[in-house]
Short mmCIF file of C-alpha atoms in Angstrom, two decimals:
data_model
loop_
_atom_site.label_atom_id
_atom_site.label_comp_id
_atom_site.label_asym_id
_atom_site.label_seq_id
_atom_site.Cartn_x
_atom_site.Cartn_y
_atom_site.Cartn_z
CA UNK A 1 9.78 -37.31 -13.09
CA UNK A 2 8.88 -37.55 -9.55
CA UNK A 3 5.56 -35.77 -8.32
CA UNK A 4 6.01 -32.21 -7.11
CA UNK A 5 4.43 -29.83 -5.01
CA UNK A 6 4.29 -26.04 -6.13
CA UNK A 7 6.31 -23.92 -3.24
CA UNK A 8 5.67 -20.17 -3.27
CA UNK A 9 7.99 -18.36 -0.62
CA UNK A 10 6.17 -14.47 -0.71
CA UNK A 11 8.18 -11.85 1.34
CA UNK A 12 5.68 -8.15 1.55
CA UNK A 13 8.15 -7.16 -1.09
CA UNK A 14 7.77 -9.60 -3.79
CA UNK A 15 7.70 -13.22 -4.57
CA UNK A 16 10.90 -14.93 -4.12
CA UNK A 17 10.31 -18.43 -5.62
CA UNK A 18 7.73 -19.89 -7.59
CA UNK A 19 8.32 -23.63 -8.73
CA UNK A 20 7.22 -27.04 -8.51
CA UNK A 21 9.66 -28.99 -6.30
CA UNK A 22 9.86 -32.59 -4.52
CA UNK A 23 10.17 -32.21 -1.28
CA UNK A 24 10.36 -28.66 1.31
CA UNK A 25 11.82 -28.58 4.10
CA UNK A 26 10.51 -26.13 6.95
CA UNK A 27 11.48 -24.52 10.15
CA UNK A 28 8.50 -25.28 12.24
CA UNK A 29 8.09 -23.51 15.69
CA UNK A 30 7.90 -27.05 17.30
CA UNK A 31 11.03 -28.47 14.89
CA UNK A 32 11.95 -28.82 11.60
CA UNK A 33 9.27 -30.04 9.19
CA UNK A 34 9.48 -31.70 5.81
CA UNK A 35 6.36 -31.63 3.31
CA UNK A 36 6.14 -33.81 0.31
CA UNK A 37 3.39 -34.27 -2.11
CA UNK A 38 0.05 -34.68 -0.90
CA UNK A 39 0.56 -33.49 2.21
CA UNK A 40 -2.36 -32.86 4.99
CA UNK A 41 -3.52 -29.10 5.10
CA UNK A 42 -1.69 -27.52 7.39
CA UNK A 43 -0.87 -24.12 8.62
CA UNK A 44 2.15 -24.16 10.83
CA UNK A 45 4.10 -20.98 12.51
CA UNK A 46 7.56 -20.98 10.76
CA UNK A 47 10.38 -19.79 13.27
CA UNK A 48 13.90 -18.28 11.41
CA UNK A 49 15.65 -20.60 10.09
CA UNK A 50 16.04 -22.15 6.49
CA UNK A 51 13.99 -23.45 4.28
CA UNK A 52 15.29 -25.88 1.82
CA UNK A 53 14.03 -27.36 -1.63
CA UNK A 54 14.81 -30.69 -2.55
CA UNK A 55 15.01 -32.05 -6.19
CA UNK A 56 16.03 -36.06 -6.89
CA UNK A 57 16.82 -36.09 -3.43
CA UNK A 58 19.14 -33.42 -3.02
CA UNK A 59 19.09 -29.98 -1.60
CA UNK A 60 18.53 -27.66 -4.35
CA UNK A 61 18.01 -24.16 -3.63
CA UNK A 62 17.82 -22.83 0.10
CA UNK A 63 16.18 -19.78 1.78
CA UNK A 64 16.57 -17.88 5.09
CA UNK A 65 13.65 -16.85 6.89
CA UNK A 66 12.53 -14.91 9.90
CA UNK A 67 10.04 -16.78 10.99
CA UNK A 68 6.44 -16.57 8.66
CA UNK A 69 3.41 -19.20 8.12
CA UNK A 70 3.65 -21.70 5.92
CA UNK A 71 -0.04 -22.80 4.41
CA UNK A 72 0.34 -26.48 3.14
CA UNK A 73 -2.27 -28.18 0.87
CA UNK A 74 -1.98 -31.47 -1.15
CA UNK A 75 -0.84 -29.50 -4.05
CA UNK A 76 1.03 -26.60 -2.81
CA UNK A 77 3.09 -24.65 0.05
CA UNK A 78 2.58 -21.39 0.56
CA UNK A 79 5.55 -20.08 2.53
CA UNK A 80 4.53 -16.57 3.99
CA UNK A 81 7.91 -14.84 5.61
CA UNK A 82 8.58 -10.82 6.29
CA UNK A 83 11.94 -11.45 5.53
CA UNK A 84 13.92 -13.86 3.44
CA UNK A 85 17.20 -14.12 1.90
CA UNK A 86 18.36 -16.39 -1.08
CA UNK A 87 21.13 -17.82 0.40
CA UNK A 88 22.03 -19.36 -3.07
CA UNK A 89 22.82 -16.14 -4.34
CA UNK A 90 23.87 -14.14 -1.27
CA UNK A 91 26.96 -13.42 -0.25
CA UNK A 92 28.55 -12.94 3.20
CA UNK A 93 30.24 -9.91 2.75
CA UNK A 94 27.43 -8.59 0.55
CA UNK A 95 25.57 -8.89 3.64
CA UNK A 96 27.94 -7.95 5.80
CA UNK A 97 27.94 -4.27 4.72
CA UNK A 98 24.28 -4.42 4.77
CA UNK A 99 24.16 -5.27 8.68
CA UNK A 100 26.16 -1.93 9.02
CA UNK A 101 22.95 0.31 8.56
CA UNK A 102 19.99 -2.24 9.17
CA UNK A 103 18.57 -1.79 12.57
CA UNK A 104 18.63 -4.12 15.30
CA UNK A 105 16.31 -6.67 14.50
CA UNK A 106 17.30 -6.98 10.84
CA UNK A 107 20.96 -6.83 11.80
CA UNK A 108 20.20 -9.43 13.69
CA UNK A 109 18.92 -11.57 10.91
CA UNK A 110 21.14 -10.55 8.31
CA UNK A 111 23.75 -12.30 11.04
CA UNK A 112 21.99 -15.50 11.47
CA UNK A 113 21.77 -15.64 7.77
CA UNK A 114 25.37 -15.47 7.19
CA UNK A 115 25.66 -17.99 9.82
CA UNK A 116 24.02 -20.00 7.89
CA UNK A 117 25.92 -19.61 4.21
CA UNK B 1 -7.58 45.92 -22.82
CA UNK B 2 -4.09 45.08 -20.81
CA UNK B 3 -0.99 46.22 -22.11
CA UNK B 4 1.60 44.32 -24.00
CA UNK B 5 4.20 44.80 -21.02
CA UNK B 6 1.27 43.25 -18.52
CA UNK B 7 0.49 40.63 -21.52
CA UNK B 8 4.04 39.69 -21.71
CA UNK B 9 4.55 39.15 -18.03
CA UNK B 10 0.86 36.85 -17.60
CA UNK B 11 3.02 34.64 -20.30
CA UNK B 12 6.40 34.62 -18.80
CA UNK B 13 4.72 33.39 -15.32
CA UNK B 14 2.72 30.89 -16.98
CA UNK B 15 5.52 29.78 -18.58
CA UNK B 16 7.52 29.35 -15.82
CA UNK B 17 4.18 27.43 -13.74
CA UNK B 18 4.55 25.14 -16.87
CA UNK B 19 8.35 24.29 -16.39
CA UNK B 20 6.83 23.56 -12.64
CA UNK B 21 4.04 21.22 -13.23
CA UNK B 22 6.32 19.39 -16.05
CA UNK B 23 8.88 18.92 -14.01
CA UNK B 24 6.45 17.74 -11.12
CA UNK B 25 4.99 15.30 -13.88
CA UNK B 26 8.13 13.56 -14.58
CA UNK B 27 9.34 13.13 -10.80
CA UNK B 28 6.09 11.62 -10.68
CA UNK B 29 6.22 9.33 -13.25
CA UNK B 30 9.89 8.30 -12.10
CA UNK B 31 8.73 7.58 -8.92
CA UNK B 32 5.37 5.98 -9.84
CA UNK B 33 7.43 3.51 -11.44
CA UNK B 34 9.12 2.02 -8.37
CA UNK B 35 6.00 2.56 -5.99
CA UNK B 36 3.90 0.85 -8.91
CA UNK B 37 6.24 -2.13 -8.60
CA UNK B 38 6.34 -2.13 -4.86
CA UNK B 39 2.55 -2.41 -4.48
CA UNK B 40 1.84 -4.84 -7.14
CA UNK B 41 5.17 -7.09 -5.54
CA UNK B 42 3.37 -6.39 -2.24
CA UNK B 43 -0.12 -7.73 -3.33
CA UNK B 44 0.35 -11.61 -3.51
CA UNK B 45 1.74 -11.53 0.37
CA UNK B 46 -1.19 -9.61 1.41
CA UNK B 47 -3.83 -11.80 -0.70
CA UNK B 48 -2.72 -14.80 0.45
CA UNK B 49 -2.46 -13.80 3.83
CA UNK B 50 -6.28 -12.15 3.42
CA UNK B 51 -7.14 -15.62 2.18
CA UNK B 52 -5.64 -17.92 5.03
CA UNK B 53 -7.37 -15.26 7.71
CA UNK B 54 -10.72 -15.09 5.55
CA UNK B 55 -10.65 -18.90 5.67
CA UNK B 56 -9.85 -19.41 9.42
CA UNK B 57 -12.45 -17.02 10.05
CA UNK B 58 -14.92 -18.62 8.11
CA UNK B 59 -14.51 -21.53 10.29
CA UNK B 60 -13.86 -20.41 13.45
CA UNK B 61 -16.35 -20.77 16.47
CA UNK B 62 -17.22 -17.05 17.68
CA UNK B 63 -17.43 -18.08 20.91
CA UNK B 64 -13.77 -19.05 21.44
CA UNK B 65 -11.77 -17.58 18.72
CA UNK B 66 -9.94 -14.63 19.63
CA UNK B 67 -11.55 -11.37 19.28
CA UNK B 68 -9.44 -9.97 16.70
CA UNK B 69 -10.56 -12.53 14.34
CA UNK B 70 -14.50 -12.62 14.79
CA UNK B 71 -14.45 -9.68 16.88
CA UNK B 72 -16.21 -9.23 20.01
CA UNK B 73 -19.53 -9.27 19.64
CA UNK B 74 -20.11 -5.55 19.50
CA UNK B 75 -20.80 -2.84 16.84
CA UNK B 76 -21.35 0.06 19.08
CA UNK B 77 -17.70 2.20 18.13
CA UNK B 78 -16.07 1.96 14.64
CA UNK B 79 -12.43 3.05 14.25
CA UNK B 80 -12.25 4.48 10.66
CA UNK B 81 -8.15 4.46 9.86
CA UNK B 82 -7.96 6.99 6.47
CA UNK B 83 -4.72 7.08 4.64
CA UNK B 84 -4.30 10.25 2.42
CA UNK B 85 -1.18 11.89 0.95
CA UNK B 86 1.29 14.41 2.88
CA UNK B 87 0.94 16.45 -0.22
CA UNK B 88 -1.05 17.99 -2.16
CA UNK B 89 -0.76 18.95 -5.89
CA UNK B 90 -1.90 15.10 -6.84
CA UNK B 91 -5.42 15.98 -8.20
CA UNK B 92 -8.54 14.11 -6.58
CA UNK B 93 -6.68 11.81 -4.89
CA UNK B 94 -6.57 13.36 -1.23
CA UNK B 95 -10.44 15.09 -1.89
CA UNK B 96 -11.87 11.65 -2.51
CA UNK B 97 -10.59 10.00 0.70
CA UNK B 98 -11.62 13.07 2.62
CA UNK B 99 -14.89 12.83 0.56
CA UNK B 100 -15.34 9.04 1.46
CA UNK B 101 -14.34 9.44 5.11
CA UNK B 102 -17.00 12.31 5.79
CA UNK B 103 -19.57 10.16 3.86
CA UNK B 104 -19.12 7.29 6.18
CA UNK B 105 -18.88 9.27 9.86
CA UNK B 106 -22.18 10.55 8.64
CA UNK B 107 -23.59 7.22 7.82
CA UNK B 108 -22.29 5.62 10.82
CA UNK B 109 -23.34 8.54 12.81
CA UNK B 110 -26.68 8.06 11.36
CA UNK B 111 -26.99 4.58 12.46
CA UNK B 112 -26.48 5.60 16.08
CA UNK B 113 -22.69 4.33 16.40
CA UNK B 114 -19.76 5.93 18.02
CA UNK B 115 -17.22 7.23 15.56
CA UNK B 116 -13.25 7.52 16.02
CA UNK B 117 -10.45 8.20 13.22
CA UNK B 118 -7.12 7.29 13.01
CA UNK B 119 -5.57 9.76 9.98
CA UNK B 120 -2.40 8.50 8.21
CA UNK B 121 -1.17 11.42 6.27
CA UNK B 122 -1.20 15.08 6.64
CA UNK B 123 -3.70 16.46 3.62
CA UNK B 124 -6.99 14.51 4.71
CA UNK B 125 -6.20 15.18 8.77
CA UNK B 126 -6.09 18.67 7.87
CA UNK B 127 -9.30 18.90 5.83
CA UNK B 128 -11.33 17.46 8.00
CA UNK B 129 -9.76 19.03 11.48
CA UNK B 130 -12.20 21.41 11.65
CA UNK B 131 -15.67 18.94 11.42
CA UNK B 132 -14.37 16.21 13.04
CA UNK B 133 -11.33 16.64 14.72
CA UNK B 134 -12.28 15.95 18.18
CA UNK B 135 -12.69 12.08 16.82
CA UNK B 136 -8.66 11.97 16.11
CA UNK B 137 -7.25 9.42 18.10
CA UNK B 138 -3.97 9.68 16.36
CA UNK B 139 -2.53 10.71 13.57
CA UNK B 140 0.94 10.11 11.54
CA UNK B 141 2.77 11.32 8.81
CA UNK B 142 5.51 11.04 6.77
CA UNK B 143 5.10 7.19 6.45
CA UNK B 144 4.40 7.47 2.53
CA UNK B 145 6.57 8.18 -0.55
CA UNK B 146 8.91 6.24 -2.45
CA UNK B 147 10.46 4.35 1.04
CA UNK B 148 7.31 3.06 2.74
CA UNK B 149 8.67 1.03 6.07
CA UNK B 150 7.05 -2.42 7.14
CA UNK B 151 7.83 -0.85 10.68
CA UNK B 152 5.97 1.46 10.08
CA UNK B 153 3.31 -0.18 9.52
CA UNK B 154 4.02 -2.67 12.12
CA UNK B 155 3.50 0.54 14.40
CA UNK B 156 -0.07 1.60 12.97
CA UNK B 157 -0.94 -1.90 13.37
CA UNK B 158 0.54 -2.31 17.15
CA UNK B 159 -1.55 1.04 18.21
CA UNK B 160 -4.87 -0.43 16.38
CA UNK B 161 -4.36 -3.63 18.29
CA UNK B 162 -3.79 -2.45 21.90
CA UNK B 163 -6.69 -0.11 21.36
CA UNK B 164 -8.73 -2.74 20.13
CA UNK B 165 -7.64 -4.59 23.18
CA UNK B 166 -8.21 -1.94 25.57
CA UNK B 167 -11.94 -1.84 24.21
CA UNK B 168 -11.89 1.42 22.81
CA UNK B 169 -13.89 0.70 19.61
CA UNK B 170 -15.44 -2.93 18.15
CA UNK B 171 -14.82 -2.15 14.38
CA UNK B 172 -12.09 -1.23 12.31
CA UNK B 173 -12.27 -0.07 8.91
CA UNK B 174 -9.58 0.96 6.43
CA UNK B 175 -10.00 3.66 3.65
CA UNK B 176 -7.79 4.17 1.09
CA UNK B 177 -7.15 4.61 -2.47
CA UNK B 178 -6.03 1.76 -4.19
CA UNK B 179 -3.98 1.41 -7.23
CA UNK B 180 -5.48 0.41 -10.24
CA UNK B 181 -3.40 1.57 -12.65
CA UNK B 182 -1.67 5.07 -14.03
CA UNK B 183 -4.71 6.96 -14.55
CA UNK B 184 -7.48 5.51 -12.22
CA UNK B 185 -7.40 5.13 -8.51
CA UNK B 186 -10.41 3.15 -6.89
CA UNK B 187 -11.40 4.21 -2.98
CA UNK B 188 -11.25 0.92 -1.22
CA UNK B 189 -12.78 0.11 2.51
CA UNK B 190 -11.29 -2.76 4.10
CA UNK B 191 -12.68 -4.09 7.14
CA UNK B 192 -9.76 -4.99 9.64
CA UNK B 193 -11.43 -6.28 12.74
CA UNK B 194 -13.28 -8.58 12.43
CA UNK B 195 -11.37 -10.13 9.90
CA UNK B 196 -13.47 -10.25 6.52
CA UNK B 197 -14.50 -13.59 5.37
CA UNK B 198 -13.79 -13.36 2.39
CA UNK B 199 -16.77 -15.74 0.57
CA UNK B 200 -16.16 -15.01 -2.97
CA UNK B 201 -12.68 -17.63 -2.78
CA UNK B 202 -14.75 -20.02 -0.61
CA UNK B 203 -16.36 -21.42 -3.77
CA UNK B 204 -13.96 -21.63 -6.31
CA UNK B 205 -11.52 -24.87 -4.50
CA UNK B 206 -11.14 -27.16 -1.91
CA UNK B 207 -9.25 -24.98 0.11
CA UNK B 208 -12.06 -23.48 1.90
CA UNK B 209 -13.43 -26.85 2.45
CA UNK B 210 -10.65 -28.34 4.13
CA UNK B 211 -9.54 -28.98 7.44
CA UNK B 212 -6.16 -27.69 8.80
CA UNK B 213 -3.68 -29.08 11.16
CA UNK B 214 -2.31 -26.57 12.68
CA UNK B 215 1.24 -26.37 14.05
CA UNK B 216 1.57 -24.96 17.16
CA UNK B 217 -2.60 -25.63 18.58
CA UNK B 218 -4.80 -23.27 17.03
CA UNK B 219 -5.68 -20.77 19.19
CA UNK B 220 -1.48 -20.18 19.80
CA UNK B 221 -0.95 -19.87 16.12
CA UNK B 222 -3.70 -17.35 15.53
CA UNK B 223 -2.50 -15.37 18.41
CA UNK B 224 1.30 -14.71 16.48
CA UNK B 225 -0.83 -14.88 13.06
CA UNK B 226 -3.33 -11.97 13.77
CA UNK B 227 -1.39 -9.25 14.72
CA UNK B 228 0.93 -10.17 11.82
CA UNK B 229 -1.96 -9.81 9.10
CA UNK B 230 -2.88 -6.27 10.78
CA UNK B 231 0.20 -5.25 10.00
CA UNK B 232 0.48 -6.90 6.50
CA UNK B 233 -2.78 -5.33 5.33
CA UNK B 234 -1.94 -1.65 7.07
CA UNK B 235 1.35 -2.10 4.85
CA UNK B 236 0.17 -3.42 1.58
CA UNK B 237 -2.75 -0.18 1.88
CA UNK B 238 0.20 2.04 2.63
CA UNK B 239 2.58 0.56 -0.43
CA UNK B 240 -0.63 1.04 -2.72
CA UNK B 241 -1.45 4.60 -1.31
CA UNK B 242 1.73 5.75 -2.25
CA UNK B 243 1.26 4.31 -5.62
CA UNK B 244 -1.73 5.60 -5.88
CA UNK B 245 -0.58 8.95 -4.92
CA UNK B 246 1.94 9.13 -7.68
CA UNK B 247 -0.07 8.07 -10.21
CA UNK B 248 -3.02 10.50 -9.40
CA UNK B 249 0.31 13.48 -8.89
CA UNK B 250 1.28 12.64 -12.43
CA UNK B 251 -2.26 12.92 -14.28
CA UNK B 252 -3.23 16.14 -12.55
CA UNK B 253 0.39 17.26 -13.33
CA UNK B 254 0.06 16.57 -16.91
CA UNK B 255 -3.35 17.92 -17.52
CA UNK B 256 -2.09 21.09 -15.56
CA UNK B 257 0.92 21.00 -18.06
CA UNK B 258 -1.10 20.88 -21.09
CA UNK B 259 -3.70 23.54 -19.13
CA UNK B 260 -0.89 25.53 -19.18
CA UNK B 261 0.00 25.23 -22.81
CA UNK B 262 -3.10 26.17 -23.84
CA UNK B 263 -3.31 29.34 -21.70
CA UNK B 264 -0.06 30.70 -23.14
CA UNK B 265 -1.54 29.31 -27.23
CA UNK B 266 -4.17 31.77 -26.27
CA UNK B 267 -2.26 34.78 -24.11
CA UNK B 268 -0.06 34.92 -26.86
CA UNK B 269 -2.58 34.98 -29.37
CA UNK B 270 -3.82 38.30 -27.70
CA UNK B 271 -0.31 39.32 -27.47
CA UNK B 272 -0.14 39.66 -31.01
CA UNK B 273 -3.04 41.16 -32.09
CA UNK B 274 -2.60 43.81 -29.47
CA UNK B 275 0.96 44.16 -30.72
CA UNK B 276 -0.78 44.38 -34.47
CA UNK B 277 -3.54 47.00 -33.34
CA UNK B 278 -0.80 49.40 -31.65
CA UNK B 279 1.25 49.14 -34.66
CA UNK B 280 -1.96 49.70 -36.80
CA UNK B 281 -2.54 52.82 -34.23
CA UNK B 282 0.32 54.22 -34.91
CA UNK B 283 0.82 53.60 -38.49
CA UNK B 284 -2.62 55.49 -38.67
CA UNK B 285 -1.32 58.61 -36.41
CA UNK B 286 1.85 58.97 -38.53
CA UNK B 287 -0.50 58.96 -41.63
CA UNK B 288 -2.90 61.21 -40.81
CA UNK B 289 -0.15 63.29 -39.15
CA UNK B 290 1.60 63.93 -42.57
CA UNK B 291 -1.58 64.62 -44.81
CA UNK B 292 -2.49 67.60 -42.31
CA UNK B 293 0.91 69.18 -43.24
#
């Protein structure tokens, strides 16, 4: 098996994925960023988008976010978002009701997220 | 001694307090369950956001960093922010925080610096209206219970920050309970501005020794990063607050439940052997009655 990094993506309301994973890719503020093993520390501002987890070279599991920080170390990535979806188990018109009585903001990115589906 | 009517009624009311305070007891304990789980969900964003902020701080250069970080340079005004229940009825839960809060005015008082609260909650803003109420700068309520709002907290945090900004104090300091578990809650001061560096995690990795890239430049990441952690700590305190709240409702309700058993054990003890003595009374009247004949 190929080396791994350990990805944590933590929402204020609980931990949404814990696992050891080849590659991750994140929404950067200045662009899309991808972080492999052994990565240089670095603490980047995460802007919404998706993040994505790669296993053997495929997309395995992806994640909306609204914006967060993402603390990467050799070993790990700490993805740190106040919102995120699991877009492999959402479903648009799951969501869709859910934009009826979400306010504004989260309406918002309850949209962008079914966009994204 | 009272009569059996007035005996009867002391039992019936106690009774009924009983059916109260049980009742209380299990709401609490239903609700304890889903606050217990929000907190401790809660608690890994809020560490690991403590850490990356701890770390940064540890490092950064107090001369350029921004203010909310290392702070700025002063120590003259401390903003105390207590958190307390809107309710009562939970034990020592709102008295300790009140307790804690007056214990650390004093101190700071004593040390020459200028005071100013900020109470979340209704119980501990009303207890201590009267000794230090012209030292409210705000006050809110009805952010705690089973549905406690990140917005919310994102609010707190906004008004801390623009004070902060506008200079009105140098220090922040959080109290609140914290959940420990069921039956203990532990009183918990958490310094907000300047961030804490936290030096027990420096030791135990590499992490602390490290240095970051950062992605945007430093200075533009902290600025989006800062205000963010206010908020996360404000929300995880408020998330294990109303944990704490619950747990410390159900205790007291369950001691007052079994309080209350005991009371009626013993009221209806004395019920009895009142009811005995007037039948013994009377028994004796009758008696005595016929042998005069």
């Amino acid at each position: 098996m190929a080396e791994t990094t350990q990805l944590e993506l933590v929402t204020p309301a609980r931990i949404m994925a814990q696992q050891a994973v080849e590659m991750v890719v994140a929404p950067g503020v200045e662009g899309l960023f991808g972080v492999l093993p052994r990565h240089a520390p670095l603490l980047a501002d995460l802007t919404r988008g998706v993040v994505e987890l790669h296993q053997n070279g495929k997309v395995t599991d992806r994640y909306m976010i609204d914006g967060g920080l993402a603390d990467v170390s050799g070993e790990s990535v700490t993805i740190l978002a106040e919102r995120a979806i699991h877009l492999g188990s959402a479903d648009a018109a799951q969501l869709k009701t859910k934009v009826a009585d979400a306010s504004d903001e989260e309406a918002d990115f309850l949209n962008a997220a079914i966009a994204a589906l | 001694m009272a009569s059996l009517k007035d005996l009867k009624t002391r039992i019936n009311s106690v009774k009924s307090t009983q059916k109260i305070t049980a009742a209380m007891k299990m709401v609490a304990a239903a609700k304890l369950r889903r606050a217990q789980d929000a907190a401790e969900s809660g608690r890994p964003y809020s560490t690991r956001m403590r850490q990356v902020i701890g770390n940064l701080a540890s490092k950064a250069d107090a001369a350029s960093a921004p203010q909310l970080l290392v702070g700025n340079g002063k120590d003259k005004t401390h903003l105390l922010v207590v958190m307390s229940a809107d309710r009562g009825l939970c034990g020592g839960f709102n008295g300790t925080v009140t307790r804690q809060t007056r214990a650390e005015v004093t101190r700071l008082r004593a040390e020459n610096k200028n005071v100013k609260l900020l109470m979340v909650g209704r119980k501990s803003a009303d207890a201590l209206r009267r000794e230090f109420g012209d030292l409210y700068i705000d006050r809110y309520e009805g952010l705690q219970g089973t549905s406690v709002n990140y917005s919310d907290a994102a609010k707190i945090a906004d008004a801390i920050r623009t004070g902060f900004e506008a200079g009105e104090f140098d220090v922040c300091t959080l109290i609140f309970n914290k959940f420990k578990n069921a039956i203990t809650q532990e009183i918990t001061l958490t310094q907000l501005i300047p961030a804490e560096v936290d030096n027990s995690e420096a030791g135990d990795g590499d992490a602390a020794a490290v240095s970051y890239e950062y992605e945007p430049e430093e200075d533009e990441l902290l600025a989006s990063l800062l205000p963010r952690n206010l908020s996360t700590q404000i929300y995880g305190a408020l998330l294990e607050s109303s944990a704490a709240e619950l747990a410390a409702r159900m205790t007291a309700m369950d001691n007052a439940t079994r309080n209350a058993g005991e009371l009626i054990d013993r009221l209806t003890l004395v019920y009895n052997r009142t009811r005995q003595a007037n039948i013994t009374s009377e028994l004796i009247e009758i008696i005595s009655g016929a042998e005069a004949i």
